CSV table of C-alpha atoms in Angstrom, one decimal:
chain,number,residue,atom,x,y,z
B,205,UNK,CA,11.4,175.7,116.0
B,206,UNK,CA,10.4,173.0,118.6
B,207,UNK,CA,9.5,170.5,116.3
B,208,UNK,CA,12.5,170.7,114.6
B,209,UNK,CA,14.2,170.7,118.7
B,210,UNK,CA,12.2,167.4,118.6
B,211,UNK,CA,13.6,165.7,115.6
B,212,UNK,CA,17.0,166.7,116.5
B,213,UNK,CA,16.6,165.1,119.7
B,214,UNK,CA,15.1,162.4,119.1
B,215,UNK,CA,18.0,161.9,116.5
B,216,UNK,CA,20.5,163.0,119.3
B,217,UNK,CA,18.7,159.7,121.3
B,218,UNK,CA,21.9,158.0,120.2
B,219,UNK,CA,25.0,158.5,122.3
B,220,UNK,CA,27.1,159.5,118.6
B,221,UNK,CA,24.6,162.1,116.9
B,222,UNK,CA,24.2,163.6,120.5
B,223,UNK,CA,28.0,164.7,120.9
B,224,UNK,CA,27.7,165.8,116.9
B,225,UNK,CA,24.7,167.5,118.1
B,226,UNK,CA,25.8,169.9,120.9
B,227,UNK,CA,29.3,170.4,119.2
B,228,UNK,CA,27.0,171.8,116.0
B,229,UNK,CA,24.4,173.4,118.4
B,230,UNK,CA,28.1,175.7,120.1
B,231,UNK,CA,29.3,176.1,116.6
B,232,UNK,CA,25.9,178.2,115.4
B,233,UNK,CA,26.1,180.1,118.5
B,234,UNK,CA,29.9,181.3,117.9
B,235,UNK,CA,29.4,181.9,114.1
B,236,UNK,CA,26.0,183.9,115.2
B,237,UNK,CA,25.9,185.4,118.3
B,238,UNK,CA,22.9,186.5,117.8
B,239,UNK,CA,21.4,183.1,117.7
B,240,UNK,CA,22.2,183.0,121.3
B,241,UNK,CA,21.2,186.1,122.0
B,242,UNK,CA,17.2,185.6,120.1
B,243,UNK,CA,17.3,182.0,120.8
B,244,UNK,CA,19.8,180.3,123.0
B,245,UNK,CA,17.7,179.8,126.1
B,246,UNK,CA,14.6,178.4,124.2
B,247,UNK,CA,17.2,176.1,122.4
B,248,UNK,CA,18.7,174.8,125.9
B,249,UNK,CA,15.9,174.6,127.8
B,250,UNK,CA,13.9,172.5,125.5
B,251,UNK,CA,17.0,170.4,124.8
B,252,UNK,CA,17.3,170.1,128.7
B,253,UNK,CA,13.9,168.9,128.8
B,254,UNK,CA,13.9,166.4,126.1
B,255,UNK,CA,17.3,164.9,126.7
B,256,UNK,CA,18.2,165.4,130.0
B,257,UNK,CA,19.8,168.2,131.4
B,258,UNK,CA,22.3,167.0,133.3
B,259,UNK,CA,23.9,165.3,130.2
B,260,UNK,CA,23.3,168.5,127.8
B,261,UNK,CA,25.0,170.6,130.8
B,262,UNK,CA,27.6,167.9,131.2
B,263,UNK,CA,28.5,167.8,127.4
B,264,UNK,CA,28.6,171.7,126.9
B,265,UNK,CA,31.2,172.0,130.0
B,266,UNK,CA,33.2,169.4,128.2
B,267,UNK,CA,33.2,171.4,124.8
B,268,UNK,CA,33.2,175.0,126.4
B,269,UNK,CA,36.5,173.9,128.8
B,270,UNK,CA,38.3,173.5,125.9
B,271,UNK,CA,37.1,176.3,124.0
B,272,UNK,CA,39.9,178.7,121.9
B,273,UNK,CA,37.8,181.5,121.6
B,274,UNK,CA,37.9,182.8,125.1
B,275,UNK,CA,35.5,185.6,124.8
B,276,UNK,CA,32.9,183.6,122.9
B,277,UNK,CA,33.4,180.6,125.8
B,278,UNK,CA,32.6,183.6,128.5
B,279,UNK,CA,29.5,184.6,127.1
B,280,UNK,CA,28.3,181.1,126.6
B,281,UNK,CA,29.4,180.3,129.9
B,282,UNK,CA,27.0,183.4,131.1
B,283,UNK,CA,24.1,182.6,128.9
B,284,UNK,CA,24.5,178.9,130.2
B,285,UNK,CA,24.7,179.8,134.1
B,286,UNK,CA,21.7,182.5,133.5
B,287,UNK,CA,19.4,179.6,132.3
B,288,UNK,CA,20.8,177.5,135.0
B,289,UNK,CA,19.6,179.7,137.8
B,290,UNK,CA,16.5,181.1,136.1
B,291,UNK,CA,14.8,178.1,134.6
B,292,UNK,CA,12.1,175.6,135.8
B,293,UNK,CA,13.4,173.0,133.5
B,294,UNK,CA,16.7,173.0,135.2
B,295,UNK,CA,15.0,172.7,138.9
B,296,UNK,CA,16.2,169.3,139.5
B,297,UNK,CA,19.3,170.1,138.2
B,298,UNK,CA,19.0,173.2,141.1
B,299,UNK,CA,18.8,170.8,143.8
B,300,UNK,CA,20.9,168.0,142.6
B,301,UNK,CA,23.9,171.3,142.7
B,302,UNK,CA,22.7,172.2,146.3
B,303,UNK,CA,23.3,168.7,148.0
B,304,UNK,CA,27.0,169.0,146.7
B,305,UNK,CA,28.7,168.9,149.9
B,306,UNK,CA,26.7,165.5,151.2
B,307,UNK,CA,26.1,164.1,147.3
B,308,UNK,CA,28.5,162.1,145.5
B,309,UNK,CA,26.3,162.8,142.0
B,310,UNK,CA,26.1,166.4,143.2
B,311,UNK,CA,29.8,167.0,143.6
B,312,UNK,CA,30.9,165.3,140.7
B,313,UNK,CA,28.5,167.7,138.5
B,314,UNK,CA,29.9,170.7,140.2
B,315,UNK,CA,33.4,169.3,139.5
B,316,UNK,CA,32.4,168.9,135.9
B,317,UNK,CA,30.7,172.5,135.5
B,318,UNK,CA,33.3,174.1,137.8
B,319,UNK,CA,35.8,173.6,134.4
B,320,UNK,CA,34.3,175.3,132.0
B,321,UNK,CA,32.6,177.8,134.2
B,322,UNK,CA,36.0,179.5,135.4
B,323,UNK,CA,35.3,181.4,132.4
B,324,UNK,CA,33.2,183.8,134.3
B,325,UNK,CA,34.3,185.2,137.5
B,326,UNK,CA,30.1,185.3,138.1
B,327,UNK,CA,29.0,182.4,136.4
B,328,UNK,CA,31.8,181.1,139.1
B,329,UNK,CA,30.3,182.8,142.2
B,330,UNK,CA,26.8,182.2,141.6
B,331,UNK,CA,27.6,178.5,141.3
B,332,UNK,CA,29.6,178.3,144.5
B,333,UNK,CA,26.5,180.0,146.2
B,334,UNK,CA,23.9,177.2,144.5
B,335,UNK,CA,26.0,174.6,145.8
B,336,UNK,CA,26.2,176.1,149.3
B,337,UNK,CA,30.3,176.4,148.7
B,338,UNK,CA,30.4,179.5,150.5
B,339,UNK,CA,34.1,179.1,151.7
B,340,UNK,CA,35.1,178.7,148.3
B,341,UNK,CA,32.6,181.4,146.8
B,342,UNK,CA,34.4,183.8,149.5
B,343,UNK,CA,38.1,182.7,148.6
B,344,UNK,CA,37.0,183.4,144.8
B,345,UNK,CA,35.9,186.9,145.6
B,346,UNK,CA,39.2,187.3,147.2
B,347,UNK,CA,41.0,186.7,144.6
B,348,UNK,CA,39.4,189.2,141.7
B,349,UNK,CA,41.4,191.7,143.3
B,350,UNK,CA,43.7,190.9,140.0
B,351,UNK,CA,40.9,191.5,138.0
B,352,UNK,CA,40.4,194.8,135.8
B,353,UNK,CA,36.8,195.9,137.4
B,354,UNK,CA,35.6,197.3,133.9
B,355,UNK,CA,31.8,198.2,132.8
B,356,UNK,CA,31.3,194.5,131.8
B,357,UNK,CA,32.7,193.1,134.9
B,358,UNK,CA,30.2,195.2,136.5
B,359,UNK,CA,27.2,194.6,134.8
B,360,UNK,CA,27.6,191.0,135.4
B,361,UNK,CA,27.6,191.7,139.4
B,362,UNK,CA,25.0,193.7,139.2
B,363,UNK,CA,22.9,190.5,137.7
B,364,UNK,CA,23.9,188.6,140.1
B,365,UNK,CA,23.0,190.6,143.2
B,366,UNK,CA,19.4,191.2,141.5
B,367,UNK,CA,19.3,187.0,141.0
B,368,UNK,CA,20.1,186.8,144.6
B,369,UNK,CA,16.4,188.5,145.4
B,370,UNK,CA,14.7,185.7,143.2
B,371,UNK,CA,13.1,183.2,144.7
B,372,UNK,CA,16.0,181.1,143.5
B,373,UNK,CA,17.7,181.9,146.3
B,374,UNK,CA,15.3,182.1,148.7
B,375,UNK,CA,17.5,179.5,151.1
B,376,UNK,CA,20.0,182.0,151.0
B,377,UNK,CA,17.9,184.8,152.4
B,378,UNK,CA,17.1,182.7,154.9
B,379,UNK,CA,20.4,181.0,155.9
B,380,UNK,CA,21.5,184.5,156.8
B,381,UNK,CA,19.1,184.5,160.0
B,382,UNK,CA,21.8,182.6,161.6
B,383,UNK,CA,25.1,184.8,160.5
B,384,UNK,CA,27.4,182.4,163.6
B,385,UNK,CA,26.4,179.3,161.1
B,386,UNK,CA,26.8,180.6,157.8
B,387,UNK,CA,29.4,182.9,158.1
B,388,UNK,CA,31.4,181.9,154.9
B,389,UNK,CA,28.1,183.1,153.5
B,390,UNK,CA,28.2,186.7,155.3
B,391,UNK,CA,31.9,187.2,154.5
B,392,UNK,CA,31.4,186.3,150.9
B,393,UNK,CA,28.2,188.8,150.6
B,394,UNK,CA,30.1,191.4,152.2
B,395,UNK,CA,33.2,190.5,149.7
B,396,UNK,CA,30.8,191.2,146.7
B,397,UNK,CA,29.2,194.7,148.3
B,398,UNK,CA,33.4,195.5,148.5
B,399,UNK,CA,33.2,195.3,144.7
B,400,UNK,CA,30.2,197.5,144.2
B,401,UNK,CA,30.6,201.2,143.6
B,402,UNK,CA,28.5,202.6,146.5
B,403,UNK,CA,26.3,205.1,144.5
B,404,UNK,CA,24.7,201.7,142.2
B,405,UNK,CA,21.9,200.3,142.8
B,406,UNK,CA,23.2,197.1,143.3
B,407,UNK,CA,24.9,198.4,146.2
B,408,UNK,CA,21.8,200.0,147.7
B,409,UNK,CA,20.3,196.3,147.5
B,410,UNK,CA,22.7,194.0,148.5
B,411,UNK,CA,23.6,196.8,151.5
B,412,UNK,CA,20.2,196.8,152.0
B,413,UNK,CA,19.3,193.0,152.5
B,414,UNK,CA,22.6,192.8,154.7
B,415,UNK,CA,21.5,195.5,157.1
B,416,UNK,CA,18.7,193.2,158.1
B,417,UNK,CA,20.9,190.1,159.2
B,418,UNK,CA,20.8,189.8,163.1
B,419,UNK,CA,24.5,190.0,164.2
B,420,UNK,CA,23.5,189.0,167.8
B,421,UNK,CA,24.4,185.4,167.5
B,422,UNK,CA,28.0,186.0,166.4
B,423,UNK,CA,30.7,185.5,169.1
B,424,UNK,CA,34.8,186.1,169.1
B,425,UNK,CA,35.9,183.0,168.0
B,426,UNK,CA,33.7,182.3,164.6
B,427,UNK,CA,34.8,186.3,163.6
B,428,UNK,CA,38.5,185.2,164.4
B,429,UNK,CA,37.7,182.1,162.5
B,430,UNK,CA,36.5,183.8,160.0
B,431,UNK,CA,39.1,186.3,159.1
B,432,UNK,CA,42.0,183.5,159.3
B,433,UNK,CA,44.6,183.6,156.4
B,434,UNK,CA,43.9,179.9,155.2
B,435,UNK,CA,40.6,180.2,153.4
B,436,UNK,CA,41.0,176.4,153.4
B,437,UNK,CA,41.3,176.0,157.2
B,438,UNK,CA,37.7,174.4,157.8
B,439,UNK,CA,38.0,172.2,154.9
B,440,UNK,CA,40.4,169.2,156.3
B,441,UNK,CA,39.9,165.4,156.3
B,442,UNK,CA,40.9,163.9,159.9
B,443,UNK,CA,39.8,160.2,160.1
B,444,UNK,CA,37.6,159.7,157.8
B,445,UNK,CA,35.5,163.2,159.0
B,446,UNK,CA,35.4,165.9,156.9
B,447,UNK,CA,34.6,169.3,158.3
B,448,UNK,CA,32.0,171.0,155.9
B,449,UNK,CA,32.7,174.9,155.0
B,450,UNK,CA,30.2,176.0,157.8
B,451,UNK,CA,31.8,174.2,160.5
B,452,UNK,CA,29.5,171.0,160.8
B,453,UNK,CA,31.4,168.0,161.1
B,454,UNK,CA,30.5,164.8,158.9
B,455,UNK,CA,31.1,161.1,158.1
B,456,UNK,CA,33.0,161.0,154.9
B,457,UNK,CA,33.7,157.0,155.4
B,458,UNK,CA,36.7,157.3,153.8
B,459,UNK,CA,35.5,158.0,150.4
B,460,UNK,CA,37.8,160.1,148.7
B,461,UNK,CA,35.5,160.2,145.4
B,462,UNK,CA,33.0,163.1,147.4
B,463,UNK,CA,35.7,165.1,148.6
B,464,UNK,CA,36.8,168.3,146.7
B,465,UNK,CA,39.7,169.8,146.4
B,466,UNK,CA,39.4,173.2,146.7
B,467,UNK,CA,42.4,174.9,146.5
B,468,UNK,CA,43.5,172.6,143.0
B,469,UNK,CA,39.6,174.4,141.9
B,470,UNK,CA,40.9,177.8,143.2
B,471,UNK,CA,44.3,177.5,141.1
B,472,UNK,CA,42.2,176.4,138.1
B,473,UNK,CA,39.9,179.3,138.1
B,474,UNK,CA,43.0,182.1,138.7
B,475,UNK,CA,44.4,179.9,135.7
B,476,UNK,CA,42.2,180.5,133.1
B,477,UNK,CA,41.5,184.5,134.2
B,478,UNK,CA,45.1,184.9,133.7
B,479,UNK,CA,44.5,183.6,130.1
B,480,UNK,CA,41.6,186.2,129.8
B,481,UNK,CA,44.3,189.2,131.3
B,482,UNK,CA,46.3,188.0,128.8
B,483,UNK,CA,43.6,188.3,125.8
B,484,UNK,CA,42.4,191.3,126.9
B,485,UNK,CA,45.9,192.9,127.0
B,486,UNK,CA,46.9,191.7,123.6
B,487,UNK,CA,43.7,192.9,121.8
B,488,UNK,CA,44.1,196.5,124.4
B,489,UNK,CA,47.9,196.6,122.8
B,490,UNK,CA,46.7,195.5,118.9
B,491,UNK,CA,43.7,198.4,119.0
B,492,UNK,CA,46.5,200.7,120.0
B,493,UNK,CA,48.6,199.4,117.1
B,494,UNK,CA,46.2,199.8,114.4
B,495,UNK,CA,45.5,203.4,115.8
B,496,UNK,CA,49.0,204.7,115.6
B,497,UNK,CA,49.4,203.1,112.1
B,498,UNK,CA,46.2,205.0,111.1
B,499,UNK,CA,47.9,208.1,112.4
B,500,UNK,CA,51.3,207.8,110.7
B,501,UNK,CA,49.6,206.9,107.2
B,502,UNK,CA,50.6,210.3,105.1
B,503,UNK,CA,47.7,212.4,104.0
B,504,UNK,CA,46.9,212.9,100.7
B,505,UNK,CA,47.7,216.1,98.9
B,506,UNK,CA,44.3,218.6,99.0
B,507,UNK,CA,43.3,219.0,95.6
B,508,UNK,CA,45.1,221.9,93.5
B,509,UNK,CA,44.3,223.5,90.5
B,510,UNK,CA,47.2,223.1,87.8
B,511,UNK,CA,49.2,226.0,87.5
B,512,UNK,CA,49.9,225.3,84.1
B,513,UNK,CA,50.7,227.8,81.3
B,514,UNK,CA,47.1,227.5,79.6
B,515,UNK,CA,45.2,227.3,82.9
B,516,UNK,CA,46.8,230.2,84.2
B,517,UNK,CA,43.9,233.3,85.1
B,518,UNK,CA,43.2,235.6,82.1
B,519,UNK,CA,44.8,239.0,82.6
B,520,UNK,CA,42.4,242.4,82.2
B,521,UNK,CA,43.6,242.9,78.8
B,522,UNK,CA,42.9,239.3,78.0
B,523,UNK,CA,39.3,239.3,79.7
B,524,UNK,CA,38.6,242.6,77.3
C-alpha cells in the first residue's frame, strides 16, 4: 500500500494528475466507506507527507465544500479533522493553524478549511480551538441550540472533550491558568459541559479539568464583557488596530487580507446545518413513508384447504 501511495504521488507531482488524484482518492472513500474507515488515515497521512499537507488539506476542503452527499461530506469532514488533530505528520500544519490570528498564511488556511468543515458542528469547534478563535468557537456553541442533540451528535462531543486531554492541546490546559485573559476560552468550555448530559463521562472530565481553573484573577468588567449580547463586540477594526478575541490590541497596518470576518463565517456555518436539518428531516419523513406503506400492503390469505366436493372428509360409513 505505500509504494503504490508513492507512485501515485509521485504521478500527482504534476499540478493536473494531483486534482484527478484527490477527486479519485474522495470518490473511493464515498463508494466504500469502509476504505475510510480500514484505511483513510494511512492514505492521508502518507499523502500529507509526500505531497504536502497543506495543499492535500487545501484540495479536499475545495472538493468536500461542494460535496452533494451531505452525510458522506460530514464523515469525511470528521475523519479529516481527527487526523488533523491527532497526527505528527500534520504538526506543522498544527502550528501554521494556531498563529491564525497574527498569520496571513495561517488565516487564509483556516478560511479555506473553515468551508468545508461547517459540515461538522465538531470538526468546527475543535478547529476554532486549534486556531486560538475562542470567540468564535464560543459563538458556534451558541448557536447548536437549533441542533437535534442525537446519539451521534453526542458521540462526536464526547471525542472531542477526550482530544482536549492530549497533549495536542496542552496550550489550552494551560491558557486556562489565566481565566481574566482567555475568557472566550472559559465561556466556550463551559458552553460545551452545557451540552453534556451530567451522568457521561465526558461531563465528569471536562467538569473536572474546569474545577481546577483559578477564578481569582477574574474581575466585574471582563465577566460583564463576557456575557455581552454581541459575540462580535471585541472583534472591531479602529485605525488600522484590530482587537484580537482575548482583548489584546494589535497593529493590523491596514491589511484587510488577515482580517476575518466572523460573523459572514458564523452565517456560513448555521447555513450549511440548516441543509443537514433539512436532510435529516426528509429521510426522518421518507422512513416514515415507507413504514406506513408496509403497513397498508394487504396480507395474503393463510393457506386453506379446498373445500371442494372430492376433497371433502370421508364420512364413517365411507371410512368403513
Amino acid at each position: 500500500v505505500l509504494l503504490v501511495l508513492d507512485i501515485h504521488a509521485c504521478i500527482a507531482q504534476d499540478p493536473l494528475n494531483f486534482r484527478q488524484l484527490v477527486v479519485f482518492l474522495v470518490h473511493n472513500f464515498r463508494v466504500d466507506h469502509s476504505l475510510l474507515e480500514r484505511r483513510g488515515a494511512l492514505i492521508i497521512r502518507r499523502l500529507c507527507v509526500l505531497l504536502d499537507a497543506e495543499r492535500v488539506y487545501r484540495e479536499l476542503s475545495t472538493i468536500l465544500e461542494g460535496e452533494a452527499d451531505l452525510d458522506f461530506a460530514c464523515i469525511m469532514v470528521q475523519a479529516l479533522n481527527l487526523i488533523l488533530l491527532t497526527s505528527s505528520e500534520l504538526s506543522e500544519l498544527r502550528g501554521l493553524l494556531k498563529q491564525s490570528l497574527v498569520n496571513a498564511a495561517g488565516k487564509d488556511l483556516f478560511v479555506s478549511l473553515y468551508a468545508s468543515w461547517c459540515h461538522s458542528p465538531m470538526a468546527i469547534i475543535s478547529l476554532c480551538l486549534l486556531a486560538q478563535m475562542y470567540q468564535h468557537a464560543s459563538a458556534v456553541i451558541q448557536s447548536l441550540v437549533k441542533e437535534d442533540i442525537n446519539a451521534k451528535f453526542l458521540v462526536q462531543l464526547d471525542k472531542l472533550i477526550r482530544l482536549l486531554e492530549t497533549p495536542i492541546f496542552a496550550y489550552i490546559r494551560l491558557q486556562l491558568l489565566e481565566p481574566g485573559r482567555y475568557i472566550w476560552l472559559l465561556k466556550a468550555l463551559y458552553g460545551l459541559l452545557m451540552l453534556l448530559p451530567q451522568k457521561s463521562s465526558a461531563f465528569k472530565r471536562l467538569r473536572t479539568r474546569l474545577k481546577t481553573v483559578p477564578l481569582c484573577s477574574f474581575n466585574g468588567d471582563q465577566l460583564k464583557r463576557a456575557s455581552s449580547g454581541n459575540p462580535y463586540s471585541q472583534i472591531l477594526c479602529h485605525s488600522g488596530s484590530q482587537i484580537s478575541e482575548d482583548g489584546d490590541i494589535t497593529q493590523d497596518n491596514g491589511n484587510l487580507q488577515n482580517g476575518i470576518n466572523f460573523a459572514s463565517r458564523l452565517q456560513q456555518f448555521e447555513q450549511m446545518q440548516q441543509q443537514h436539518r433539512m436532510l435529516a428531516k426528509s429521510q426522518a419523513q421518507s422512513r416514515i413513508s415507507s413504514a406506513s406503506l408496509s403497513k397498508e400492503e394487504p396480507k395474503a390469505e393463510p393457506w386453506r384447504i379446498p373445500t371442494s366436493e372430492g376433497n371433502r372428509p370421508l364420512s364413517r360409513s365411507s371410512r368403513r
